[in-house]
Every structure is written in structure tokens, then in C-alpha cells.
Short mmCIF file of C-alpha atoms and ligand atoms in Angstrom, two decimals:
data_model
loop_
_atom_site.label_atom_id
_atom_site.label_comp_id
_atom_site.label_asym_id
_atom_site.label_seq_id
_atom_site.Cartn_x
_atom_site.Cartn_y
_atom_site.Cartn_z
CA UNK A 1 -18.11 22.30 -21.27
CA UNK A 2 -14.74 20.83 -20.00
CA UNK A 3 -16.00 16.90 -19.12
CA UNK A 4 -17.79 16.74 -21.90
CA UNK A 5 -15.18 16.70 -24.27
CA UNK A 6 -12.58 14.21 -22.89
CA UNK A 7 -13.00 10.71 -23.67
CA UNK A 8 -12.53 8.19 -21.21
CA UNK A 9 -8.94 6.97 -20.77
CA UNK A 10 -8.23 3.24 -21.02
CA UNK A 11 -7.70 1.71 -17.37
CA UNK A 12 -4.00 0.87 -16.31
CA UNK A 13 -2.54 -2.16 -17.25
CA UNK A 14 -1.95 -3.62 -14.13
CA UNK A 15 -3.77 -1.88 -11.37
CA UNK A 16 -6.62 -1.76 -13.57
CA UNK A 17 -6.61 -5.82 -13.43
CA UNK A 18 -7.18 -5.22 -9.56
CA UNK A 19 -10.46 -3.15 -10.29
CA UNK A 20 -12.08 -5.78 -12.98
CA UNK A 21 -11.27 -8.57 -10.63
CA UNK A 22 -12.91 -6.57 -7.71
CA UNK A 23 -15.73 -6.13 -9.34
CA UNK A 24 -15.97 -9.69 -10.64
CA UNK A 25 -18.90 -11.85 -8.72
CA UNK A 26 -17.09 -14.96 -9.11
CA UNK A 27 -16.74 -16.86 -6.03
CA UNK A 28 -13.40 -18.87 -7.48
CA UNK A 29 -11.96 -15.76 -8.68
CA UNK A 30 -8.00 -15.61 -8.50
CA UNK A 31 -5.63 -12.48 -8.62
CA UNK A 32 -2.19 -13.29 -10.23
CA UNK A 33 -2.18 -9.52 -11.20
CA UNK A 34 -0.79 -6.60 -9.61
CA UNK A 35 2.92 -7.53 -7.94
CA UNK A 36 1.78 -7.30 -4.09
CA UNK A 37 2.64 -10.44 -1.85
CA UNK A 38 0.15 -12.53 -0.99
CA UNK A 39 0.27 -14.80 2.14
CA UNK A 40 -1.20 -18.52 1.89
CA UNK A 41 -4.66 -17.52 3.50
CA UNK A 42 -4.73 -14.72 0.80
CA UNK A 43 -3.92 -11.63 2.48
CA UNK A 44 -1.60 -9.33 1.95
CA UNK A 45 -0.46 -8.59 5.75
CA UNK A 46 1.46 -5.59 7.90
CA UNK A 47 4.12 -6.94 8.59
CA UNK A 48 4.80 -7.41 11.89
CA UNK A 49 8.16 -5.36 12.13
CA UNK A 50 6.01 -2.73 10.49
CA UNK A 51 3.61 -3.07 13.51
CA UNK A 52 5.77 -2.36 16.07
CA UNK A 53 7.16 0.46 14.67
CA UNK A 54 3.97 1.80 14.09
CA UNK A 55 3.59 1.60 17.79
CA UNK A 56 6.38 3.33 18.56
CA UNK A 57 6.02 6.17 16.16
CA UNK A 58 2.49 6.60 17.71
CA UNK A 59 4.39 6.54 20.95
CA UNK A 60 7.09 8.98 19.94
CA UNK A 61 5.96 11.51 16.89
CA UNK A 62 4.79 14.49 18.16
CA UNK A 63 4.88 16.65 15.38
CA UNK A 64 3.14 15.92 11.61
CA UNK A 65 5.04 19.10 10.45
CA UNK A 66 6.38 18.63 6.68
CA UNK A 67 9.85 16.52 5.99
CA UNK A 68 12.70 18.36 4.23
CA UNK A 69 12.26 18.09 0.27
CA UNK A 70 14.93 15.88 0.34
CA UNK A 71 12.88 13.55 3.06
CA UNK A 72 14.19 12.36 6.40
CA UNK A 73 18.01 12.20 6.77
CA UNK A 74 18.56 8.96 8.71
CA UNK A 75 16.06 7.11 6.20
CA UNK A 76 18.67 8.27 3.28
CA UNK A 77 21.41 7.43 5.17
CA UNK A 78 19.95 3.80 6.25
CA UNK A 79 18.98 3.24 2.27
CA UNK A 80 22.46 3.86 0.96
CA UNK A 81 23.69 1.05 3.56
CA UNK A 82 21.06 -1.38 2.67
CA UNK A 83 21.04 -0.55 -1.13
CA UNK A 84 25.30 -0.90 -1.68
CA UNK A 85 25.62 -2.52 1.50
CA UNK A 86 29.01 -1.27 4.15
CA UNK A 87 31.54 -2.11 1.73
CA UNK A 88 30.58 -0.08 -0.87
CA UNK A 89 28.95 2.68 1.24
CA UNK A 90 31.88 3.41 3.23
CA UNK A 91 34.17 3.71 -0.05
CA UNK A 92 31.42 6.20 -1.25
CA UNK A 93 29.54 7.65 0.81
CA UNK A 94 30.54 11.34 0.17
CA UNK A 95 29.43 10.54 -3.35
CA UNK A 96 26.23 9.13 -2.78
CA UNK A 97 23.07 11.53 -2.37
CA UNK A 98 19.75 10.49 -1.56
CA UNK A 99 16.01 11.90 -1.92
CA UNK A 100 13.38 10.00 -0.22
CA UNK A 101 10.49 9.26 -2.68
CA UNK A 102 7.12 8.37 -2.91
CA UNK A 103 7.75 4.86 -3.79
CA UNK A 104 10.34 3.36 -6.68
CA UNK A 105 7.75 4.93 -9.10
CA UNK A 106 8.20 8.40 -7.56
CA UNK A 107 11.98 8.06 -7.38
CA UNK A 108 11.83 6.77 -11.51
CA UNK A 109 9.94 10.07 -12.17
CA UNK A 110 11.98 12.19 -10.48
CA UNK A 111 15.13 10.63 -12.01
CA UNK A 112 13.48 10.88 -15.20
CA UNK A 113 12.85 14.75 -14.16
CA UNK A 114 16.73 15.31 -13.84
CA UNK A 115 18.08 13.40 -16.93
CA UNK A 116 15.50 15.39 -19.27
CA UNK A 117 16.32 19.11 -17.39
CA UNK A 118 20.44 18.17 -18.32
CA UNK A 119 20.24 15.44 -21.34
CA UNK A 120 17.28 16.54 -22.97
CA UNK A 121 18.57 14.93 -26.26
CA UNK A 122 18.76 11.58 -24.44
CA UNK A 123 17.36 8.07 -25.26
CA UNK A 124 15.98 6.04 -22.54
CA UNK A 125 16.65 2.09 -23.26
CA UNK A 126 14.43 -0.28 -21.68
CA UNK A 127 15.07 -4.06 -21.55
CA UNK A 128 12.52 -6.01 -23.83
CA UNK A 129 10.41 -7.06 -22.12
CA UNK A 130 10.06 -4.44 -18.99
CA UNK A 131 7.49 -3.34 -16.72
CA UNK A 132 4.92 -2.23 -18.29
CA UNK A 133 4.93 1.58 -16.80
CA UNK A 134 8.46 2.59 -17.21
CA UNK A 135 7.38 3.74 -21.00
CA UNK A 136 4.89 5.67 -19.66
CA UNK A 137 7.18 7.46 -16.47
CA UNK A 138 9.96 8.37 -18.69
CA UNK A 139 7.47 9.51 -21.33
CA UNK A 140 5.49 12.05 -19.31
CA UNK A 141 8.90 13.44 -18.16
CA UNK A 142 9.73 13.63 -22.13
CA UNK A 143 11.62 10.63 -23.08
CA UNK A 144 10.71 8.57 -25.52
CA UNK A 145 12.17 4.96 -24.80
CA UNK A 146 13.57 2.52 -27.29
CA UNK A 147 14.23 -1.45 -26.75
CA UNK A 148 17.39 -3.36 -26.25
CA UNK A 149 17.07 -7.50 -26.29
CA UNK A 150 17.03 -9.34 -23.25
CA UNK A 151 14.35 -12.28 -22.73
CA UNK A 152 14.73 -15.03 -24.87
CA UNK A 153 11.18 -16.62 -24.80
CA UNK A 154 12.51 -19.88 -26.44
CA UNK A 155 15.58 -20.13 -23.53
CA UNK A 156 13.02 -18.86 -20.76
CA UNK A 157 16.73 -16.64 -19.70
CA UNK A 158 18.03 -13.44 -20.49
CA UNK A 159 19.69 -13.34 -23.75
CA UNK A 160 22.93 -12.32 -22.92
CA UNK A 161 24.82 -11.89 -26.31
CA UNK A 162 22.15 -10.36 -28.02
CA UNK A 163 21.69 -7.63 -25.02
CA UNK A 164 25.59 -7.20 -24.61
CA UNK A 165 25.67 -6.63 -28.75
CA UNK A 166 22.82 -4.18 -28.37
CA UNK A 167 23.81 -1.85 -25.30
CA UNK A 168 27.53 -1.69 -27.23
CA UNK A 169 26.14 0.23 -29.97
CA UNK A 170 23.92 2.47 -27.43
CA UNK A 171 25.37 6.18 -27.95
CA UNK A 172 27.64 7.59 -25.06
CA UNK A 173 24.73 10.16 -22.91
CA UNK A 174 21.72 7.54 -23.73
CA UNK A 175 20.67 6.23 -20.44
CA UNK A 176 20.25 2.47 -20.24
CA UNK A 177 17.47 0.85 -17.40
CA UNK A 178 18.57 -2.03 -15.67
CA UNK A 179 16.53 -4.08 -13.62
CA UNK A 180 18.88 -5.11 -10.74
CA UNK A 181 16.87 -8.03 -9.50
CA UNK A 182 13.73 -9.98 -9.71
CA UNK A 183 13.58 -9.04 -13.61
CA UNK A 184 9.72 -7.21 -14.31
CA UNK A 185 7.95 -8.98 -15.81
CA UNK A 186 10.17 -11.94 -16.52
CA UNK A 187 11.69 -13.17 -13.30
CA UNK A 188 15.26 -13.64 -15.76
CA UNK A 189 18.12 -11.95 -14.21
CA UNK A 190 21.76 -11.29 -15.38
CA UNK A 191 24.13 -13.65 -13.64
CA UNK A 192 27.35 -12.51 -11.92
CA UNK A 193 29.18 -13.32 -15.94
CA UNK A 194 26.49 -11.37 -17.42
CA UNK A 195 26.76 -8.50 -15.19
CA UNK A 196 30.24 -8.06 -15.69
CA UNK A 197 30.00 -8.15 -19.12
CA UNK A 198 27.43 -5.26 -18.83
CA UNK A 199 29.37 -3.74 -16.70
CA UNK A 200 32.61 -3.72 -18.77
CA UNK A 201 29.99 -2.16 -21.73
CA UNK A 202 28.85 0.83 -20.47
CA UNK A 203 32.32 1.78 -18.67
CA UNK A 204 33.58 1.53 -22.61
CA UNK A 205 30.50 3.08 -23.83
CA UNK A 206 29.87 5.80 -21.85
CA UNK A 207 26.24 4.95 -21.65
CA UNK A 208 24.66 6.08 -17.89
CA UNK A 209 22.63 3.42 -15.99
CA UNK A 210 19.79 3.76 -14.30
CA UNK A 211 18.86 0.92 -12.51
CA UNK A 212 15.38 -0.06 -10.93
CA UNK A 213 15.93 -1.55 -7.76
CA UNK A 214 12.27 -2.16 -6.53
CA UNK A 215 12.55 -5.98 -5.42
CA UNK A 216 15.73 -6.50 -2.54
CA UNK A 217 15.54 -9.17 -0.93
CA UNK A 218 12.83 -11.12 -2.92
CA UNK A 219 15.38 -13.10 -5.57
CA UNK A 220 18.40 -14.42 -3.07
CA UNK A 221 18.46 -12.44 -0.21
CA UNK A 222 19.44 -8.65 0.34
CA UNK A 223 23.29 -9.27 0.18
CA UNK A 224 22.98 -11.53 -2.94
CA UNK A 225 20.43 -9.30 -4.89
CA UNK A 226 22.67 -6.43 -4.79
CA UNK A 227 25.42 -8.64 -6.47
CA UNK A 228 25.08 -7.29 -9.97
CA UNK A 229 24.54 -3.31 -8.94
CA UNK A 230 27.98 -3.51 -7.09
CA UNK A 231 29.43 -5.15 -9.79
CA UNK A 232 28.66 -2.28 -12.47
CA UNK A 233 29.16 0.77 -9.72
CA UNK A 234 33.06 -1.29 -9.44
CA UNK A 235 33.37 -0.06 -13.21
CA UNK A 236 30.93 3.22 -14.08
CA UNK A 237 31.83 6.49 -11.95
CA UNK A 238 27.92 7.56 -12.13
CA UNK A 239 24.32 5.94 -11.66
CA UNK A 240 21.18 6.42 -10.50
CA UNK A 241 19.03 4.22 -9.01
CA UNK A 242 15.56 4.32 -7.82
CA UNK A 243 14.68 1.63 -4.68
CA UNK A 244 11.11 0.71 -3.56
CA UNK A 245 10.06 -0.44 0.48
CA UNK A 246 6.68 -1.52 -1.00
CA UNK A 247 7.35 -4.69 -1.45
CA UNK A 248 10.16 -5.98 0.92
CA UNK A 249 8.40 -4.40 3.54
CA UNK A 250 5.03 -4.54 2.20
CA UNK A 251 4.96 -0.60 2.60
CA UNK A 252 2.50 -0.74 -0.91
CA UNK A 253 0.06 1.86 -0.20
CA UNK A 254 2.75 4.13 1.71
CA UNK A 255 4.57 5.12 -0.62
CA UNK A 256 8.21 4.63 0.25
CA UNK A 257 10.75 4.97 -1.83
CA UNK A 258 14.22 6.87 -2.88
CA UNK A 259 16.17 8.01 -5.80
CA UNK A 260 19.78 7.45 -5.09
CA UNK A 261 22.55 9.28 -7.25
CA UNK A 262 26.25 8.20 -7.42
CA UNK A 263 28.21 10.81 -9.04
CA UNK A 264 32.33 11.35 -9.36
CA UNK A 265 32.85 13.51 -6.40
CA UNK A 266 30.58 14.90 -3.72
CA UNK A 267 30.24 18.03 -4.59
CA UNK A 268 28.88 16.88 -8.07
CA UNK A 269 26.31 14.44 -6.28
CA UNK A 270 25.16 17.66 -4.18
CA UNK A 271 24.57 19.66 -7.05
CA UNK A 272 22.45 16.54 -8.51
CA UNK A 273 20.80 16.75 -4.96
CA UNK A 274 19.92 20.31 -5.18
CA UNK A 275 17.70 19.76 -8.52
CA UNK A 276 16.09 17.37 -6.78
CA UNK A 277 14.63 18.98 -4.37
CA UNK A 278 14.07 21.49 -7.09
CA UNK A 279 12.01 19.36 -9.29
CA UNK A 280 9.87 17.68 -6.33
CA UNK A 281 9.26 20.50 -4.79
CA UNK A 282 6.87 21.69 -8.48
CA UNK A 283 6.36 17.89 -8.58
CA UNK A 284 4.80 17.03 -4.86
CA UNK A 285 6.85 19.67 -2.88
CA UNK A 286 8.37 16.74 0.07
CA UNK A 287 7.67 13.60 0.64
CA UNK A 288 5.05 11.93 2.78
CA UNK A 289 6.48 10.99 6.06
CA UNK A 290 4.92 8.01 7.90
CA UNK A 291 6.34 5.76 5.42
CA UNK A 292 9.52 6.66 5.64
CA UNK A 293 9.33 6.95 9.55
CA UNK A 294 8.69 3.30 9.64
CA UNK A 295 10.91 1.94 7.17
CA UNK A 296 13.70 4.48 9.17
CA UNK A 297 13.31 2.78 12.20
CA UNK A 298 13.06 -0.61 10.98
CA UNK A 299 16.29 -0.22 9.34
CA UNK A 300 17.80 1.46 12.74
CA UNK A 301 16.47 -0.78 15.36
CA UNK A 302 18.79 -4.02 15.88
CA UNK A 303 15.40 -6.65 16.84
CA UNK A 304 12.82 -4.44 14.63
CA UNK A 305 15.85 -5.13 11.63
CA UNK A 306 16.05 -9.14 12.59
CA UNK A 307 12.09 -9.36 12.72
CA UNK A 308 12.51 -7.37 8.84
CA UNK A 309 14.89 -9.46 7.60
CA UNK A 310 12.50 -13.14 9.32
CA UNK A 311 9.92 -11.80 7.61
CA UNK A 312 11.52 -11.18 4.44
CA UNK A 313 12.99 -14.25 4.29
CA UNK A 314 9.63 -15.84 4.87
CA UNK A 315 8.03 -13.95 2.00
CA UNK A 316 10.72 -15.26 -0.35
CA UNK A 317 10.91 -18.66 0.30
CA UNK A 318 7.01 -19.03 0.42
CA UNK A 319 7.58 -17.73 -3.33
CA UNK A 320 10.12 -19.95 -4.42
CA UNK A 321 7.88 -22.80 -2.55
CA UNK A 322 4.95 -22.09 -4.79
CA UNK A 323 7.00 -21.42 -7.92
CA UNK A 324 7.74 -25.59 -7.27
CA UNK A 325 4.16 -26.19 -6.66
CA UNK A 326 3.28 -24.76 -9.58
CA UNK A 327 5.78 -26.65 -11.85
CA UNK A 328 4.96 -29.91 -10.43
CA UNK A 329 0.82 -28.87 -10.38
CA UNK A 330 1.61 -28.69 -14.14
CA UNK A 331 3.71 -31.48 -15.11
CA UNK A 332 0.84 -33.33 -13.32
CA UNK A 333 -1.82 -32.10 -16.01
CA UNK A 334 0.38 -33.61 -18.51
CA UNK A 335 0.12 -30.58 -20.84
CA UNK A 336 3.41 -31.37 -23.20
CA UNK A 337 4.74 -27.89 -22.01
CA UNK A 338 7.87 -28.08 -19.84
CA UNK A 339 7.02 -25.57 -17.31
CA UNK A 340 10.20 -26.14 -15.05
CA UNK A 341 11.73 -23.08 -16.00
CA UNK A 342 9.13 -21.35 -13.15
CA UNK A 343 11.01 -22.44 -10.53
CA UNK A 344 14.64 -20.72 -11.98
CA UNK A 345 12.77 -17.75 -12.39
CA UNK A 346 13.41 -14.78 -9.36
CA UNK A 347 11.05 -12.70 -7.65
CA UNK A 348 7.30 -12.55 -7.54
CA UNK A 349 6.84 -13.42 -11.15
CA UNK A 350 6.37 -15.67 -13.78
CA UNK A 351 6.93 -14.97 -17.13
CA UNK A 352 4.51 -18.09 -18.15
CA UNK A 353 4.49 -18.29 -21.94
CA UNK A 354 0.75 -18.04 -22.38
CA UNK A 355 -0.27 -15.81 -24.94
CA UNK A 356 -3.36 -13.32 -25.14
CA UNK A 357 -5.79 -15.97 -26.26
CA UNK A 358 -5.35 -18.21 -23.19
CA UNK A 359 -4.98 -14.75 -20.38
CA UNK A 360 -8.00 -13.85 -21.98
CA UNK A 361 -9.70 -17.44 -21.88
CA UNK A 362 -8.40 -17.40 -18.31
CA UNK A 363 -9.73 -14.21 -17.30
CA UNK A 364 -13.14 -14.59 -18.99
CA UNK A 365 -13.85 -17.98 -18.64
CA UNK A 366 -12.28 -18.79 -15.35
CA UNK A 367 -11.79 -15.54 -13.70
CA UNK A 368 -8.40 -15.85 -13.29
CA UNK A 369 -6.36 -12.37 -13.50
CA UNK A 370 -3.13 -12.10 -15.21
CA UNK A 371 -1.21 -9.49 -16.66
CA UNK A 372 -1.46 -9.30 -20.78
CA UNK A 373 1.80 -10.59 -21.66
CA UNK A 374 1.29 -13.64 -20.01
CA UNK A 375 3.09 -12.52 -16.49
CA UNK A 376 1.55 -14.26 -13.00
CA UNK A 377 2.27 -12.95 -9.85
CA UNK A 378 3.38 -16.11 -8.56
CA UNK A 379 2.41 -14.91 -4.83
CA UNK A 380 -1.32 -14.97 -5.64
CA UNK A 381 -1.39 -18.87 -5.82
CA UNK A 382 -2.16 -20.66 -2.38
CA UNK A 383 -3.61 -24.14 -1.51
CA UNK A 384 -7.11 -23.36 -1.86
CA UNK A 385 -6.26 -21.83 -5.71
CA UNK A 386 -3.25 -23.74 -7.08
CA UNK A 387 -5.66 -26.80 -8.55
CA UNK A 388 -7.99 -24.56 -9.68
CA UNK A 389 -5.62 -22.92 -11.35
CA UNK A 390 -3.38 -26.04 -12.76
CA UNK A 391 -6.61 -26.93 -14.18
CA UNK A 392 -7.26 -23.41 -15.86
CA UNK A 393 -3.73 -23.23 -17.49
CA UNK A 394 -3.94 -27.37 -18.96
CA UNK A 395 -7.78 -26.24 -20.35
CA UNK A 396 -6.24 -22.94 -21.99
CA UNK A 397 -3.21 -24.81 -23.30
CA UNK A 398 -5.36 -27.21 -25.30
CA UNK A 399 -7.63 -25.16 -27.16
C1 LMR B 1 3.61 -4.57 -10.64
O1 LMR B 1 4.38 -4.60 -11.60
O2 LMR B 1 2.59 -5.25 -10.58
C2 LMR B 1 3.93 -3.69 -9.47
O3 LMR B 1 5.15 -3.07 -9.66
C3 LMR B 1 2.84 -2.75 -9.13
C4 LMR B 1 2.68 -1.66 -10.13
O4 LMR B 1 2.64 -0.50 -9.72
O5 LMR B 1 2.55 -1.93 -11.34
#
């Protein structure tokens, strides 16, 4: 017997949160869990830019036939413009090579793929905390990841000295993750100072970054959130980063994604290129295409783009509109904690302070869904949950 021996595995995390909550009766049940947006009548819509270009690939695809390894060329092209913006793109564009993934976590994997096949020896360095399955990606490629310092739970911010001292002492071919925006799980991100300073480290160090890039467009905007990444490619001749559609353009279940690698000269980012498409095609062999069809032609089309960016816009500021609600649903409850650091926080989450007892209370006794560590998807509170929830978090704080 094969099934017989294997014990069952414990569930995810975070998507495992989704399955428990769907399969808890509770009428007042609440998601905060998994990082999807969530609009104020609790769905999590197409967008409507999405929509129409579904319409007019259904219009104008006539062939499902499979996508180069490396994934459609005009959806690389339009993902190096939005990721560095025209600036930096037209400086280095010859040096730039892109693989279309399935989703940021597809385009981590891969990355991870390539370091291990040509740094084997390497360390991966992951910020303290960080999302909760980049461990786990880098591991099944073979990397076993250590911690460098970044959230300062008493200063609710990134701990800037104590990272900076850390990532100067990290070994020259280590590879350091960076999260560029929207900081997962904390919502604390590196100011322009801070960047520079981290910048100015691993040019010294030697260190390569690899930067997670999953959440453009949900801290300031898509100009601003790229701030920090242009600021460290201005001083480190090599990177890779891995970007994510699913949640600016809500392309979740998709799967759209792309691992981007800036290397010295083109011909070295082409020979990075070519063991890309060597390791996905063992991996998944090409990408899946209607994703990256849509997000293509969003990116192309000047009105489909304006509609993106409306929408985006939307998504954010209904965020940072329920970050305040939250802060001031609290204060309200008079529960002694100062909980106005929610509202600096970028992104869809909340790094909320509660510990294991009260997610657990919350969970079990309210039905309220939040990730271990204390992290709420800030997206998943709306005007028929946020008093409900107020409530819930003033009970758990005074047991
Ligand atoms: C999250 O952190 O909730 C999202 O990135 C979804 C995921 O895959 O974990």
C-alpha cells in the first residue's frame, strides 16, 4: 500500500484559513485571512477592465495553441515598463529579461530554481517577519533561509538600524529578499532614507537582491511603490524580481505573474533567460495563457489601461479608508491599546499585535479568521462586519 502509509499533511497556513472558514456554519463569520481584496458588499469582483478584455480576447483568440516557455512577448515587454517604469526601462532594457509566470509564487520558484542550479552554496535571507510561504518556496528548490531584523513590534515600523547592521554582515553571493512594497505580513515599508541605505549595503556587500514585488499599486500608487526598487537597481548591477497581477488586477485564480532578471549586459541576462525556460519547461513546461492575454492587453490598450489604473486606485483608497475605520472603531472600545499605527501601515494588511491566544479566541469564539501571527487582511472588513469585529478585538484584548 502507497496511501496507507502517508500521514496527512497539516493544511496551509493561509489558504487553509479559507477552507475552515468555508466550512464554518456561522452566520457572522468574517474572513480577514487570505490577502484577496474584498469590495464593501463582500465580494471579491472581475474587474471591469478585466471584463472587457475578456470580451475582446473571446472576440479575437483563435488559437489555444501553447505560449513560448518564456510566455507571451508583449506581456514581458509591458511588465518591464510597468515594473521600472520608462525611465529606467529605456536605460535598460537590453539588460532586462523576462519569463511570464504563473503568478509571483511561480516566478519566486523559478527564481529560486536558478539561484540554487548556479549558487548552490547560497543563503536565502528573509526579512523577520515575511510571508509565511517564502520559507517553504525557497526550501523545496533547496535553500534553507535564515532571518535578518526588520519589524519592530514595539515601533509598529521597520527597524531600520538593526536591518541595515544585519544585511552588512550578509556574505557577498547570499541572496537577500526584499519586499518592495506593501510589506507581508506587516504593512511596514522602507522609506526613501531607508532604501538608500539598503541600497548603498548590498552595492558594498556584494549581496544579490531578490525582491518580491507582488503588491504595485496597493501602498501609494504604481509610480510611488516602485520608489525603493529604482532606488537599489541605481546602485546594484543585478536583481531579480518576481511581480504578481493577482492582486492589482485581481487576476487571483489566473495565475499571472513574471520573474524579471536585471543582469550587467544583455547577453548575460539572455543566458539567465535561457535557464529559464530550461527549468520551467521540467517545472510546468510554459505558462498558462489567458492570464497573461488579459493583463497584456490591459497594459496595451490606452482606455482598458485608464479603467486599470480607476480601478486600482479605487481598491487602494477603499483600503486606506477602512484602515481609518478600523482605528477609530477601536479607540471607540476604549481598549488602552493605541491602534493608530493601522492607518500608517501599506497595503492590504495589518500587522495587529494580537497574539495566538486572542486569533484563536477570535477564530473559535467569534468566527473571525486571521492569520496566526496576528496579520488581518484589512480588505475583509466592510460596514456590515467592522462593529462586529471592533467588538471581537476589545473582548479578546481583555481577557
Ligand atoms: C497572502 O499572503 O494571503 C496572499 O499572498 C495569498 C497567498 O498565496 O498566501
Amino acid at each position: 500500500m502507497f496511501f496507507n502509509q502517508i500521514d496527512p499533511a497539516p493544511s496551509d497556513p493561509i489558504l487553509g484559513l479559507t477552507e475552515a472558514f468555508n466550512s464554518d456554519p456561522r452566520a457572522t463569520k468574517v474572513t480577514l485571512g487570505v490577502g484577496v481584496f474584498v469590495d464593501d458588499q463582500g465580494a471579491t469582483p472581475v474587474l471591469e477592465c478585466i471584463r472587457r478584455a475578456e470580451r475582446l480576447l473571446w472576440e479575437t483568440e483563435r488559437t489555444k495553441t501553447y505560449l513560448p516557455i518564456s510566455g507571451i512577448r508583449e506581456y514581458g515587454q509591458s511588465v518591464a515598463h510597468l515594473v521600472f517604469g520608462s525611465d529606467f526601462h529605456a536605460l535598460a532594457a537590453d539588460r532586462v529579461a523576462v519569463a511570464q509566470t504563473p503568478g509571483g509564487t511561480g516566478a519566486l520558484r523559478v527564481g529560486a530554481e536558478l539561484l540554487k542550479a548556479f549558487r548552490p552554496q547560497a543563503t536565502l535571507w528573509v526579512p523577520n517577519p515575511t510571508w509565511g510561504n517564502h520559507p517553504g518556496v525557497f526550501g523545496a528548490a533547496g535553500f534553507s533561509a535564515k532571518a535578518y531584523p526588520y519589524y519592530n513590534a514595539a515601533t509598529k515600523a521597520v527597524d531600520v538600524d538593526a536591518m541595515c547592521a544585519a544585511l552588512e554582515q550578509v556574505p557577498a553571493g547570499d541572496v537577500v529578499l526584499l519586499h518592495v512594497c506593501c510589506h507581508n505580513p506587516t504593512g511596514a515599508d522602507l522609506d526613501a532614507e531607508g532604501w538608500a541605505r539598503v541600497a548603498e549595503i548590498a552595492a558594498k556587500a556584494g549581496w544579490l537582491p531578490f525582491f518580491d514585488f507582488a503588491y504595485q499599486g496597493f501602498g501609494a500608487g504604481i509610480e510611488q511603490d516602485r520608489a525603493g526598487l529604482l532606488s537599489m537597481l541605481q546602485k546594484v548591477p543585478e536583481a531579480l524580481i518576481a511581480s504578481s497581477f493577482s492582486k492589482n488586477m485581481g487576476l487571483y485564480g489566473e495565475r499571472v505573474g513574471a520573474l524579471l532578471l536585471v543582469a550587467e549586459s544583455a547577453p548575460a541576462a539572455a543566458a539567465g533567460l535561457s535557464h529559464v525556460k530550461r527549468l520551467v519547461r521540467v517545472l510546468y513546461s510554459n505558462p498558462p495563457r489567458h492570464g497573461g492575454a488579459l493583463a497584456a492587453m490591459v497594459l496595451a490598450d490606452e482606455d482598458l489601461r485608464r479603467l486599470w489604473v480607476e480601478e486600482l486606485t479605487a481598491m487602494r483608497q477603499r483600503i486606506q479608508s477602512v484602515r481609518q475605520q478600523l482605528v477609530e472603531g477601536l479607540a471607540a472600545r476604549n481598549t488602552g491599546v493605541d491602534f493608530s499605527f493601522i492607518a500608517r501601515q501599506n497595503g492590504m494588511f495589518s500587522f495587529s499585535g494580537l497574539d495566538e491566544a486572542q486569533v484563536t479566541f477570535l477564530r473559535e469564539e467569534k468566527g473571525i479568521y486571521l492569520v496566526k501571527g496576528g496579520r488581518i487582511n484589512v480588505a475583509g472588513l466592510n460596514t456590515a462586519n467592522l462593529d462586529f469585529v471592533c467588538d471581537a478585538i476589545a473582548e479578546s484584548l481583555k481577557r
